[in-house]
Amino acid sequence: MRCGQRSPWQRLVHRLQELSWKKALKERSREIYSSIFRRTKPVTVVLEIVLVIVAGLVLVLTSPSGLDLKVYREGGLALLHNPSSLYDAILGPVGDPGLPFTYPPFAALIFVPIAIMPFWAAFVLSILVSIVAVLYVSKDLSERIVAKWPKLESYVTTVTVSSLLLVSGPFRDTIWYGQINILIFAACYLTFVKCKSLAPFVVVVGIFAGIKLTPIAFLILPFAMKKWRALIIGVATFFGTQLVGWLVSPHNTVHYWTDVLRDPTRVGRIGYLDNVSIQAVLERAGQSQAVWFVIALIVGLSFVGLLWRIAPYTDRVILLGIASACPVLVSPVSWSHHWVWWPIIALGWITLAQKAPSVVKYTIWVVTTLSTTALFFAPKAISLAFGVFPDEEIVPMWGYIAPTLPVLANMICLYLGFAVRSQVLASEVGIDNFDRELAT
């Protein structure tokens, strides 16, 4: 037999392996297809078609700007060509983007690949990746919702959930701004709920915290779950990103942590109508930053206390949903498009309230509905519908109702959550079948 020539037996084995691989691929494709289009009831088909059309029209008719993507690119370009300009007052031409870079040098390093490709290519890539991420999350989320509430089977599918998410203000704006919020949401969600070990989740959190800082708050989850090794890995990952940033650009890293970070106005006006955070509410009410610090600290510790209490009895999606309300509330600036966490926040509070005393349950349902409605339509859009222009310097106080609702609603839910007794949590809220698989 000549060198390199296969024997008949080897050719047979290779052919069987090839057929096995093709069969596995075919079966996997069928599973994915059936999971997306798994219900053939007429009402389901009609609902999916209508929502897909609506989502497509909303995304197409909304004017894309890629503004935040331009900021990312300018940060990457500045690090490549003129590192000393990274934290100038503005980057790029006025209005294109004409905004400051507000992230650590590590973020600028991560943005280098999209900085060296054409803008249109980077924008298309960000849109496609965001949509794919939404589909993956929607598939898992829809299955979990149907498992909890089987009567919703005809209405809750991968297609309907993903369409609703893409139509909502936070997801829509994230896509058209070229933001990375959806990627953070999807990566944290999938690693937390699909992986038995918390290691992938805390590594993802550490990396994204190295880019945008606020995801570091998600390390309250391993703390509440008493997973100390995972907590250490997450903290180490975050510090590792900053070490990489310092090695690449030591001066900018020191400048960022000692000067740039202390100026939240670089991100925008704290009191701007689209800022949905505790500090924004206090700023509009004329309160000092010291008041915000005290309240934010109390709220943050309260989230830790609630999660510590419910962690042994609650499935991971509910834990993540409740925890994800923490960073957007306590961060000085949480634009409405940062609230891509709204679907699992709502699911978390509603599920937690299921077996709470009636007054508590219905209060949580009402305030969660109001909060979700405000976020779904976006505070800016609601204000414009009532003749209030968010970019004006003077906005009537009633014009701030929409961005205030999610803040107050989530704080109410947070403290009402303590009214649910541990015995009820253990017997009624429980760990669902998805998390039982992780536990085995």
CSV table of C-alpha atoms in Angstrom, one decimal, residues 35-36 38-39 132-148 156-159 161-162 165 185-186 188-195 315-318 320 344 347 432-435 437-438:
chain,number,residue,atom,x,y,z
A,35,SER,CA,-37.6,24.7,18.9
A,36,ILE,CA,-38.2,28.0,17.0
A,38,ARG,CA,-42.4,24.2,17.7
A,39,ARG,CA,-46.0,25.1,17.9
A,132,VAL,CA,-28.4,36.3,17.0
A,133,ALA,CA,-27.8,36.9,20.8
A,134,VAL,CA,-31.4,37.8,21.2
A,135,LEU,CA,-32.6,34.7,19.5
A,136,TYR,CA,-30.4,32.4,21.7
A,137,VAL,CA,-31.7,34.1,24.9
A,138,SER,CA,-35.3,34.1,23.7
A,139,LYS,CA,-35.1,30.4,23.0
A,140,ASP,CA,-34.1,29.6,26.5
A,141,LEU,CA,-36.3,32.2,28.1
A,142,SER,CA,-39.5,31.1,26.2
A,143,GLU,CA,-39.0,27.5,27.2
A,144,ARG,CA,-38.6,28.5,30.9
A,145,ILE,CA,-41.7,30.7,30.8
A,146,VAL,CA,-43.8,27.9,29.2
A,147,ALA,CA,-42.5,25.5,31.8
A,148,LYS,CA,-43.8,27.8,34.6
A,156,VAL,CA,-44.6,32.4,24.1
A,157,THR,CA,-42.2,31.1,21.5
A,158,THR,CA,-38.7,32.0,20.5
A,159,VAL,CA,-40.0,34.1,17.6
A,161,VAL,CA,-40.2,36.7,22.6
A,162,SER,CA,-37.3,37.8,20.3
A,165,LEU,CA,-37.5,42.2,22.7
A,185,PHE,CA,-27.0,40.7,28.6
A,186,ALA,CA,-26.8,37.5,26.4
A,188,CYS,CA,-24.2,36.9,31.3
A,189,TYR,CA,-27.6,35.2,30.8
A,190,LEU,CA,-26.4,32.1,28.9
A,191,THR,CA,-23.3,31.5,31.0
A,192,PHE,CA,-25.3,31.9,34.3
A,193,VAL,CA,-28.3,29.8,33.4
A,194,LYS,CA,-26.8,27.2,31.1
A,195,CYS,CA,-23.5,26.3,32.8
A,315,ASP,CA,-33.7,29.1,40.1
A,316,ARG,CA,-30.9,31.0,38.4
A,317,VAL,CA,-33.0,33.0,35.9
A,318,ILE,CA,-34.9,34.6,38.8
A,320,LEU,CA,-30.2,36.9,37.7
A,344,ILE,CA,-35.8,39.0,33.3
A,347,LEU,CA,-39.8,37.8,35.4
A,432,ASP,CA,-37.2,24.6,38.2
A,433,ASN,CA,-36.3,21.6,36.1
A,434,PHE,CA,-33.7,23.5,34.1
A,435,ASP,CA,-31.7,24.2,37.3
A,437,GLU,CA,-30.2,19.5,35.6
A,438,LEU,CA,-27.4,21.9,36.6
